[in-house]
Amino acid sequence: MAELTAPDVDIAGATAGSPPPRRTRGEIAKRGLSSPWASLVAVILAVVWTIPTAGLLITSFRPAVDINKTGWWTVFTNPDFTLDNYKQVLDTSQTTSLTPYLINSIVITIPAVLLPILLACLAAYAFAWTKFKGRNVLFVAVFALQVVPIQVTLLPLLTLYVKLNLNGTFWAIWLSHTMFGLPLAIFLLHNFMREIPNELIEAARVDGAGHVTIFFRMMLPMLKPALAAFGIYQFLWVWNDLLVALTFAGPGTATAPMTKFLFDLTGSRGTAWYLLSAGAFISMVIPVVVFLALQRYFVRGLLAGSVKG
């Protein structure tokens, strides 16, 4: 009787002589992205992307005379730094002071972020978990508003604000940013809510919870990633906005944000690079802090709202 022997098996667990297991596309892509060449390309891109910001930072600390004569890279051979640029930009007694505009930007941005989040939460819950006639048609209409260019709405809104005596006030800017941000906020939060298991909602209703209890005690705690994702996006958009400010802020400095100040500084003081660089870098600090504080929620919120559940 012939003795039965087990087939030879290699270290990968495959039978000797059989073709090697095929790698999936994900494994191939992961291996390519983790290769030394991919890491080198990523480092080069990061350095190239950072060079303009580094140049702006160095320029903001250089004296005005050096800025007009030489480039920022000469600081490595002839280092000369000063804080006079920031002192002049932040000094409230100077006509070139950035401080009033910085305060206006904060006053504009905070309500322009909170208002669309509040309204979008309520609307998204209604679209996701309440049944009413025409719900799907209305949701599609709200989603379609995202493709409407902002420039098309500026003139009708300006005419309306003038009739209501709102032009040149913070209310005009708050309402405009709220309206422009609502379609994306509703779409993002709606898709996030639809991913919540229906069993949780039904269990809460069996226990006697109404829509108010479900929304505040169940939905809001689970919406943190989506709220943070949209909050970062809305904050960066409003903080860096110039078009809405030029249209609705009106003349003067009463409601003008920081972007309008930098725009005027570029036009009226085109040679004052020492002021422009310092002001521009100050305008970058607050958005960077906000993004770093909420970045762990950013990707989770965008991915959760990117695909309808």
mmCIF file of C-alpha atoms in Angstrom:
data_model
loop_
_atom_site.group_PDB
_atom_site.id
_atom_site.type_symbol
_atom_site.label_atom_id
_atom_site.label_comp_id
_atom_site.label_asym_id
_atom_site.label_seq_id
_atom_site.Cartn_x
_atom_site.Cartn_y
_atom_site.Cartn_z
ATOM 1 C CA MET A 1 0.000 0.000 0.000
ATOM 2 C CA ALA A 2 1.460 3.344 -1.041
ATOM 3 C CA GLU A 3 2.238 5.737 1.749
ATOM 4 C CA LEU A 4 0.285 8.966 1.626
ATOM 5 C CA THR A 5 2.377 12.085 2.011
ATOM 6 C CA ALA A 6 1.194 15.615 2.591
ATOM 7 C CA PRO A 7 1.867 18.081 -0.226
ATOM 8 C CA ASP A 8 4.685 20.552 0.237
ATOM 9 C CA VAL A 9 3.452 23.862 1.561
ATOM 10 C CA ASP A 10 5.417 27.118 1.390
ATOM 11 C CA ILE A 11 5.591 29.717 4.140
ATOM 12 C CA ALA A 12 2.662 31.640 2.675
ATOM 13 C CA GLY A 13 0.382 28.631 3.117
ATOM 14 C CA ALA A 14 -0.029 27.933 -0.594
ATOM 15 C CA THR A 15 0.600 24.525 -2.147
ATOM 16 C CA ALA A 16 3.986 24.156 -3.774
ATOM 17 C CA GLY A 17 3.743 24.597 -7.506
ATOM 18 C CA SER A 18 0.474 26.586 -7.339
ATOM 19 C CA PRO A 19 0.409 30.215 -8.558
ATOM 20 C CA PRO A 20 0.949 32.858 -5.857
ATOM 21 C CA PRO A 21 -2.205 34.506 -4.449
ATOM 22 C CA ARG A 22 -3.331 37.559 -6.350
ATOM 23 C CA ARG A 23 -3.151 40.881 -4.557
ATOM 24 C CA THR A 24 -6.188 43.099 -4.447
ATOM 25 C CA ARG A 25 -6.148 46.618 -5.835
ATOM 26 C CA GLY A 26 -6.241 48.011 -2.333
ATOM 27 C CA GLU A 27 -3.162 46.048 -1.311
ATOM 28 C CA ILE A 28 -1.300 47.138 -4.443
ATOM 29 C CA ALA A 29 -2.240 50.784 -3.893
ATOM 30 C CA LYS A 30 -1.279 50.607 -0.210
ATOM 31 C CA ARG A 31 2.086 49.081 -1.070
ATOM 32 C CA GLY A 32 2.697 51.769 -3.722
ATOM 33 C CA LEU A 33 1.791 54.621 -1.381
ATOM 34 C CA SER A 34 4.007 53.243 1.387
ATOM 35 C CA SER A 35 7.070 52.831 -0.828
ATOM 36 C CA PRO A 36 10.179 55.011 -0.224
ATOM 37 C CA TRP A 37 9.661 56.798 -3.554
ATOM 38 C CA ALA A 38 6.104 57.746 -2.614
ATOM 39 C CA SER A 39 7.323 59.064 0.730
ATOM 40 C CA LEU A 40 10.017 61.097 -1.039
ATOM 41 C CA VAL A 41 7.456 62.626 -3.419
ATOM 42 C CA ALA A 42 5.177 63.468 -0.474
ATOM 43 C CA VAL A 43 8.038 65.191 1.354
ATOM 44 C CA ILE A 44 8.976 67.197 -1.757
ATOM 45 C CA LEU A 45 5.358 68.302 -2.285
ATOM 46 C CA ALA A 46 5.057 69.294 1.390
ATOM 47 C CA VAL A 47 8.237 71.370 1.179
ATOM 48 C CA VAL A 48 7.158 73.070 -2.062
ATOM 49 C CA TRP A 49 3.717 73.768 -0.595
ATOM 50 C CA THR A 50 5.221 75.244 2.580
ATOM 51 C CA ILE A 51 7.782 77.534 0.908
ATOM 52 C CA PRO A 52 5.335 80.419 0.153
ATOM 53 C CA THR A 53 4.009 80.374 3.727
ATOM 54 C CA ALA A 54 7.531 80.319 5.128
ATOM 55 C CA GLY A 55 8.476 83.226 2.853
ATOM 56 C CA LEU A 56 5.441 85.197 4.036
ATOM 57 C CA LEU A 57 6.324 84.552 7.685
ATOM 58 C CA ILE A 58 9.954 85.615 7.211
ATOM 59 C CA THR A 59 8.935 88.703 5.240
ATOM 60 C CA SER A 60 6.562 89.809 8.003
ATOM 61 C CA PHE A 61 9.505 90.037 10.434
ATOM 62 C CA ARG A 62 11.900 91.866 8.084
ATOM 63 C CA PRO A 63 12.411 95.655 8.057
ATOM 64 C CA ALA A 64 10.677 97.583 5.291
ATOM 65 C CA VAL A 65 13.983 98.685 3.779
ATOM 66 C CA ASP A 66 15.225 95.117 3.400
ATOM 67 C CA ILE A 67 11.912 93.952 1.933
ATOM 68 C CA ASN A 68 12.087 96.592 -0.820
ATOM 69 C CA LYS A 69 15.705 95.788 -1.681
ATOM 70 C CA THR A 70 16.163 92.022 -1.351
ATOM 71 C CA GLY A 71 14.146 88.807 -1.305
ATOM 72 C CA TRP A 72 13.185 86.931 1.828
ATOM 73 C CA TRP A 73 15.724 84.169 1.160
ATOM 74 C CA THR A 74 18.603 86.571 1.831
ATOM 75 C CA VAL A 75 17.736 86.358 5.512
ATOM 76 C CA PHE A 76 19.822 83.179 5.717
ATOM 77 C CA THR A 77 22.987 85.100 4.869
ATOM 78 C CA ASN A 78 22.052 88.461 6.402
ATOM 79 C CA PRO A 79 19.545 87.898 9.235
ATOM 80 C CA ASP A 80 17.750 91.046 10.361
ATOM 81 C CA PHE A 81 14.400 90.815 12.120
ATOM 82 C CA THR A 82 12.017 93.329 13.672
ATOM 83 C CA LEU A 83 8.578 93.463 15.315
ATOM 84 C CA ASP A 84 7.767 96.935 14.008
ATOM 85 C CA ASN A 85 5.553 95.540 11.231
ATOM 86 C CA TYR A 86 3.254 93.807 13.701
ATOM 87 C CA LYS A 87 3.285 96.772 16.073
ATOM 88 C CA GLN A 88 2.161 99.109 13.292
ATOM 89 C CA VAL A 89 -0.520 96.714 12.050
ATOM 90 C CA LEU A 90 -1.954 96.089 15.536
ATOM 91 C CA ASP A 91 -1.619 99.649 16.869
ATOM 92 C CA THR A 92 -5.141 101.041 17.108
ATOM 93 C CA SER A 93 -3.871 104.620 16.923
ATOM 94 C CA GLN A 94 -2.588 104.062 13.391
ATOM 95 C CA THR A 95 -4.740 104.401 10.272
ATOM 96 C CA THR A 96 -3.276 101.102 9.076
ATOM 97 C CA SER A 97 -4.402 99.246 12.190
ATOM 98 C CA LEU A 98 -5.818 95.780 11.576
ATOM 99 C CA THR A 99 -7.438 95.429 15.013
ATOM 100 C CA PRO A 100 -10.926 96.873 14.217
ATOM 101 C CA TYR A 101 -11.171 94.705 11.122
ATOM 102 C CA LEU A 102 -10.003 91.657 13.064
ATOM 103 C CA ILE A 103 -12.775 92.217 15.608
ATOM 104 C CA ASN A 104 -15.293 92.636 12.777
ATOM 105 C CA SER A 105 -14.173 89.336 11.239
ATOM 106 C CA ILE A 106 -14.739 87.544 14.546
ATOM 107 C CA VAL A 107 -18.154 89.185 14.973
ATOM 108 C CA ILE A 108 -19.091 88.161 11.422
ATOM 109 C CA THR A 109 -17.731 84.625 11.471
ATOM 110 C CA ILE A 110 -19.136 83.229 14.715
ATOM 111 C CA PRO A 111 -22.857 83.886 13.977
ATOM 112 C CA ALA A 112 -22.330 83.014 10.295
ATOM 113 C CA VAL A 113 -21.144 79.564 11.413
ATOM 114 C CA LEU A 114 -23.644 78.922 14.212
ATOM 115 C CA LEU A 115 -26.789 80.064 12.365
ATOM 116 C CA PRO A 116 -26.538 77.641 9.407
ATOM 117 C CA ILE A 117 -25.566 74.796 11.735
ATOM 118 C CA LEU A 118 -28.640 75.390 13.912
ATOM 119 C CA LEU A 119 -31.051 75.672 10.988
ATOM 120 C CA ALA A 120 -29.446 72.815 9.060
ATOM 121 C CA CYS A 121 -29.702 70.450 12.045
ATOM 122 C CA LEU A 122 -33.443 71.012 12.317
ATOM 123 C CA ALA A 123 -34.018 70.778 8.564
ATOM 124 C CA ALA A 124 -31.839 67.677 8.189
ATOM 125 C CA TYR A 125 -33.707 65.896 10.975
ATOM 126 C CA ALA A 126 -37.021 66.742 9.349
ATOM 127 C CA PHE A 127 -35.855 65.385 5.982
ATOM 128 C CA ALA A 128 -34.329 62.269 7.534
ATOM 129 C CA TRP A 129 -36.830 61.120 10.184
ATOM 130 C CA THR A 130 -40.189 62.773 9.584
ATOM 131 C CA LYS A 131 -42.632 61.958 6.836
ATOM 132 C CA PHE A 132 -44.510 64.697 5.027
ATOM 133 C CA LYS A 133 -45.825 65.218 1.539
ATOM 134 C CA GLY A 134 -43.248 66.337 -1.000
ATOM 135 C CA ARG A 135 -40.281 65.565 1.265
ATOM 136 C CA ASN A 136 -38.091 64.051 -1.456
ATOM 137 C CA VAL A 137 -38.879 66.790 -3.973
ATOM 138 C CA LEU A 138 -38.084 69.498 -1.444
ATOM 139 C CA PHE A 139 -34.817 67.810 -0.451
ATOM 140 C CA VAL A 140 -33.730 67.578 -4.085
ATOM 141 C CA ALA A 141 -34.571 71.254 -4.516
ATOM 142 C CA VAL A 142 -32.447 72.172 -1.493
ATOM 143 C CA PHE A 143 -29.588 70.023 -2.790
ATOM 144 C CA ALA A 144 -29.831 71.656 -6.225
ATOM 145 C CA LEU A 145 -29.251 75.081 -4.649
ATOM 146 C CA GLN A 146 -25.583 74.125 -4.248
ATOM 147 C CA VAL A 147 -25.006 74.572 -7.979
ATOM 148 C CA VAL A 148 -26.410 78.117 -8.051
ATOM 149 C CA PRO A 149 -23.489 80.579 -8.365
ATOM 150 C CA ILE A 150 -23.275 83.079 -5.533
ATOM 151 C CA GLN A 151 -22.680 85.905 -8.008
ATOM 152 C CA VAL A 152 -26.189 85.434 -9.435
ATOM 153 C CA THR A 153 -27.789 86.161 -6.061
ATOM 154 C CA LEU A 154 -25.758 89.205 -5.043
ATOM 155 C CA LEU A 155 -27.725 91.875 -6.922
ATOM 156 C CA PRO A 156 -31.227 90.661 -5.857
ATOM 157 C CA LEU A 157 -30.067 90.342 -2.248
ATOM 158 C CA LEU A 158 -28.472 93.778 -2.313
ATOM 159 C CA THR A 159 -31.711 95.288 -3.641
ATOM 160 C CA LEU A 160 -33.686 93.541 -0.900
ATOM 161 C CA TYR A 161 -31.291 94.642 1.849
ATOM 162 C CA VAL A 162 -31.441 98.250 0.681
ATOM 163 C CA LYS A 163 -35.249 98.189 0.847
ATOM 164 C CA LEU A 164 -35.120 96.714 4.352
ATOM 165 C CA ASN A 165 -32.350 99.099 5.490
ATOM 166 C CA LEU A 166 -30.069 96.161 6.229
ATOM 167 C CA ASN A 167 -27.275 96.952 3.801
ATOM 168 C CA GLY A 168 -24.062 97.914 5.556
ATOM 169 C CA THR A 169 -25.019 96.051 8.743
ATOM 170 C CA PHE A 170 -23.832 92.772 10.221
ATOM 171 C CA TRP A 171 -27.282 91.289 9.644
ATOM 172 C CA ALA A 172 -26.859 91.512 5.883
ATOM 173 C CA ILE A 173 -23.586 89.596 6.040
ATOM 174 C CA TRP A 174 -24.886 87.037 8.565
ATOM 175 C CA LEU A 175 -28.021 86.288 6.555
ATOM 176 C CA SER A 176 -26.080 86.038 3.284
ATOM 177 C CA HIS A 177 -23.517 83.574 4.636
ATOM 178 C CA THR A 178 -26.280 81.580 6.306
ATOM 179 C CA MET A 179 -28.252 81.273 3.075
ATOM 180 C CA PHE A 180 -25.170 80.356 1.039
ATOM 181 C CA GLY A 181 -24.070 77.699 3.540
ATOM 182 C CA LEU A 182 -27.436 76.055 4.259
ATOM 183 C CA PRO A 183 -27.713 73.727 1.201
ATOM 184 C CA LEU A 184 -24.394 72.005 1.868
ATOM 185 C CA ALA A 185 -25.041 71.856 5.610
ATOM 186 C CA ILE A 186 -28.466 70.246 5.161
ATOM 187 C CA PHE A 187 -27.130 67.734 2.656
ATOM 188 C CA LEU A 188 -24.163 66.774 4.839
ATOM 189 C CA LEU A 189 -26.112 66.450 8.092
ATOM 190 C CA HIS A 190 -29.028 64.658 6.419
ATOM 191 C CA ASN A 191 -26.766 61.951 5.013
ATOM 192 C CA PHE A 192 -25.055 61.588 8.364
ATOM 193 C CA MET A 193 -28.394 61.181 10.152
ATOM 194 C CA ARG A 194 -29.577 58.584 7.664
ATOM 195 C CA GLU A 195 -26.631 56.375 8.637
ATOM 196 C CA ILE A 196 -27.931 56.125 12.216
ATOM 197 C CA PRO A 197 -29.692 52.736 12.617
ATOM 198 C CA ASN A 198 -33.462 52.957 12.444
ATOM 199 C CA GLU A 199 -33.696 50.527 15.385
ATOM 200 C CA LEU A 200 -32.315 53.186 17.744
ATOM 201 C CA ILE A 201 -34.991 55.653 16.728
ATOM 202 C CA GLU A 202 -37.752 53.071 17.012
ATOM 203 C CA ALA A 203 -36.521 51.969 20.451
ATOM 204 C CA ALA A 204 -36.587 55.576 21.644
ATOM 205 C CA ARG A 205 -40.111 56.047 20.327
ATOM 206 C CA VAL A 206 -41.248 52.867 22.104
ATOM 207 C CA ASP A 207 -39.883 54.325 25.339
ATOM 208 C CA GLY A 208 -42.025 57.389 24.797
ATOM 209 C CA ALA A 209 -39.449 59.795 23.389
ATOM 210 C CA GLY A 210 -40.726 62.426 20.992
ATOM 211 C CA HIS A 211 -38.926 64.233 18.211
ATOM 212 C CA VAL A 212 -37.506 66.881 20.560
ATOM 213 C CA THR A 213 -36.024 64.284 22.929
ATOM 214 C CA ILE A 214 -34.652 62.182 20.086
ATOM 215 C CA PHE A 215 -33.064 65.203 18.428
ATOM 216 C CA PHE A 216 -31.381 66.704 21.497
ATOM 217 C CA ARG A 217 -30.472 63.540 23.422
ATOM 218 C CA MET A 218 -29.670 61.143 20.592
ATOM 219 C CA MET A 219 -28.903 63.006 17.392
ATOM 220 C CA LEU A 220 -26.785 65.933 18.568
ATOM 221 C CA PRO A 221 -24.216 63.824 20.500
ATOM 222 C CA MET A 222 -23.749 61.585 17.462
ATOM 223 C CA LEU A 223 -23.531 64.538 15.062
ATOM 224 C CA LYS A 224 -20.263 65.898 16.461
ATOM 225 C CA PRO A 225 -18.072 64.746 13.514
ATOM 226 C CA ALA A 226 -20.471 66.135 10.904
ATOM 227 C CA LEU A 227 -20.983 69.393 12.811
ATOM 228 C CA ALA A 228 -17.221 69.848 13.192
ATOM 229 C CA ALA A 229 -16.615 69.098 9.507
ATOM 230 C CA PHE A 230 -19.138 71.648 8.307
ATOM 231 C CA GLY A 231 -18.116 74.103 11.029
ATOM 232 C CA ILE A 232 -14.512 74.077 9.809
ATOM 233 C CA TYR A 233 -15.575 74.447 6.195
ATOM 234 C CA GLN A 234 -17.981 77.300 6.949
ATOM 235 C CA PHE A 235 -15.505 79.024 9.241
ATOM 236 C CA LEU A 236 -12.724 79.002 6.647
ATOM 237 C CA TRP A 237 -15.082 80.198 3.923
ATOM 238 C CA VAL A 238 -16.556 83.073 5.936
ATOM 239 C CA TRP A 239 -13.221 84.090 7.443
ATOM 240 C CA ASN A 240 -11.536 84.296 4.025
ATOM 241 C CA ASP A 241 -14.539 85.738 2.187
ATOM 242 C CA LEU A 242 -14.117 88.980 0.268
ATOM 243 C CA LEU A 243 -16.953 88.960 -2.271
ATOM 244 C CA VAL A 244 -19.823 89.058 0.227
ATOM 245 C CA ALA A 245 -17.996 91.639 2.335
ATOM 246 C CA LEU A 246 -17.411 93.948 -0.619
ATOM 247 C CA THR A 247 -21.080 93.680 -1.608
ATOM 248 C CA PHE A 248 -22.934 93.960 1.694
ATOM 249 C CA ALA A 249 -20.533 95.505 4.243
ATOM 250 C CA GLY A 250 -21.030 98.970 2.785
ATOM 251 C CA PRO A 251 -18.537 101.837 2.854
ATOM 252 C CA GLY A 252 -16.385 102.600 5.857
ATOM 253 C CA THR A 253 -14.945 100.342 8.532
ATOM 254 C CA ALA A 254 -17.977 99.761 10.772
ATOM 255 C CA THR A 255 -18.680 96.268 9.420
ATOM 256 C CA ALA A 256 -15.703 95.663 7.121
ATOM 257 C CA PRO A 257 -13.869 92.369 7.792
ATOM 258 C CA MET A 258 -10.154 91.752 7.690
ATOM 259 C CA THR A 259 -10.166 90.580 4.079
ATOM 260 C CA LYS A 260 -11.500 93.956 2.980
ATOM 261 C CA PHE A 261 -8.720 95.675 4.901
ATOM 262 C CA LEU A 262 -6.085 93.532 3.171
ATOM 263 C CA PHE A 263 -7.741 94.224 -0.182
ATOM 264 C CA ASP A 264 -7.672 97.987 0.431
ATOM 265 C CA LEU A 265 -4.104 97.741 1.683
ATOM 266 C CA THR A 266 -3.076 96.072 -1.560
ATOM 267 C CA GLY A 267 -4.705 98.790 -3.657
ATOM 268 C CA SER A 268 -3.860 101.924 -1.721
ATOM 269 C CA ARG A 269 -0.480 100.827 -0.372
ATOM 270 C CA GLY A 270 0.823 98.523 -3.044
ATOM 271 C CA THR A 271 4.420 99.110 -1.969
ATOM 272 C CA ALA A 272 3.817 98.532 1.754
ATOM 273 C CA TRP A 273 4.697 94.859 1.651
ATOM 274 C CA TYR A 274 5.836 94.947 5.275
ATOM 275 C CA LEU A 275 2.280 95.787 6.382
ATOM 276 C CA LEU A 276 0.601 93.437 3.951
ATOM 277 C CA SER A 277 2.751 90.453 4.935
ATOM 278 C CA ALA A 278 2.194 91.028 8.661
ATOM 279 C CA GLY A 279 -1.549 91.492 8.214
ATOM 280 C CA ALA A 280 -1.849 88.445 5.973
ATOM 281 C CA PHE A 281 -0.030 86.229 8.437
ATOM 282 C CA ILE A 282 -2.218 87.431 11.319
ATOM 283 C CA SER A 283 -5.271 86.517 9.251
ATOM 284 C CA MET A 284 -3.909 82.967 8.896
ATOM 285 C CA VAL A 285 -3.344 82.273 12.596
ATOM 286 C CA ILE A 286 -6.957 81.934 13.791
ATOM 287 C CA PRO A 287 -8.114 79.562 10.977
ATOM 288 C CA VAL A 288 -5.073 77.354 11.588
ATOM 289 C CA VAL A 289 -5.876 77.158 15.304
ATOM 290 C CA VAL A 290 -9.521 76.290 14.612
ATOM 291 C CA PHE A 291 -8.585 73.618 12.066
ATOM 292 C CA LEU A 292 -5.998 72.002 14.348
ATOM 293 C CA ALA A 293 -8.485 71.952 17.219
ATOM 294 C CA LEU A 294 -11.180 70.173 15.188
ATOM 295 C CA GLN A 295 -9.142 68.234 12.624
ATOM 296 C CA ARG A 296 -9.819 64.807 14.181
ATOM 297 C CA TYR A 297 -13.523 65.255 13.393
ATOM 298 C CA PHE A 298 -12.995 66.748 9.949
ATOM 299 C CA VAL A 299 -12.268 63.622 7.878
ATOM 300 C CA ARG A 300 -14.774 61.503 9.803
ATOM 301 C CA GLY A 301 -17.525 64.026 9.205
ATOM 302 C CA LEU A 302 -16.799 64.470 5.505
ATOM 303 C CA LEU A 303 -16.645 60.731 4.848
ATOM 304 C CA ALA A 304 -19.844 60.110 6.807
ATOM 305 C CA GLY A 305 -21.741 62.717 4.815
ATOM 306 C CA SER A 306 -20.264 61.966 1.427
ATOM 307 C CA VAL A 307 -22.314 58.815 0.755
ATOM 308 C CA LYS A 308 -25.995 58.571 1.361
ATOM 309 C CA GLY A 309 -26.890 55.789 3.779
#
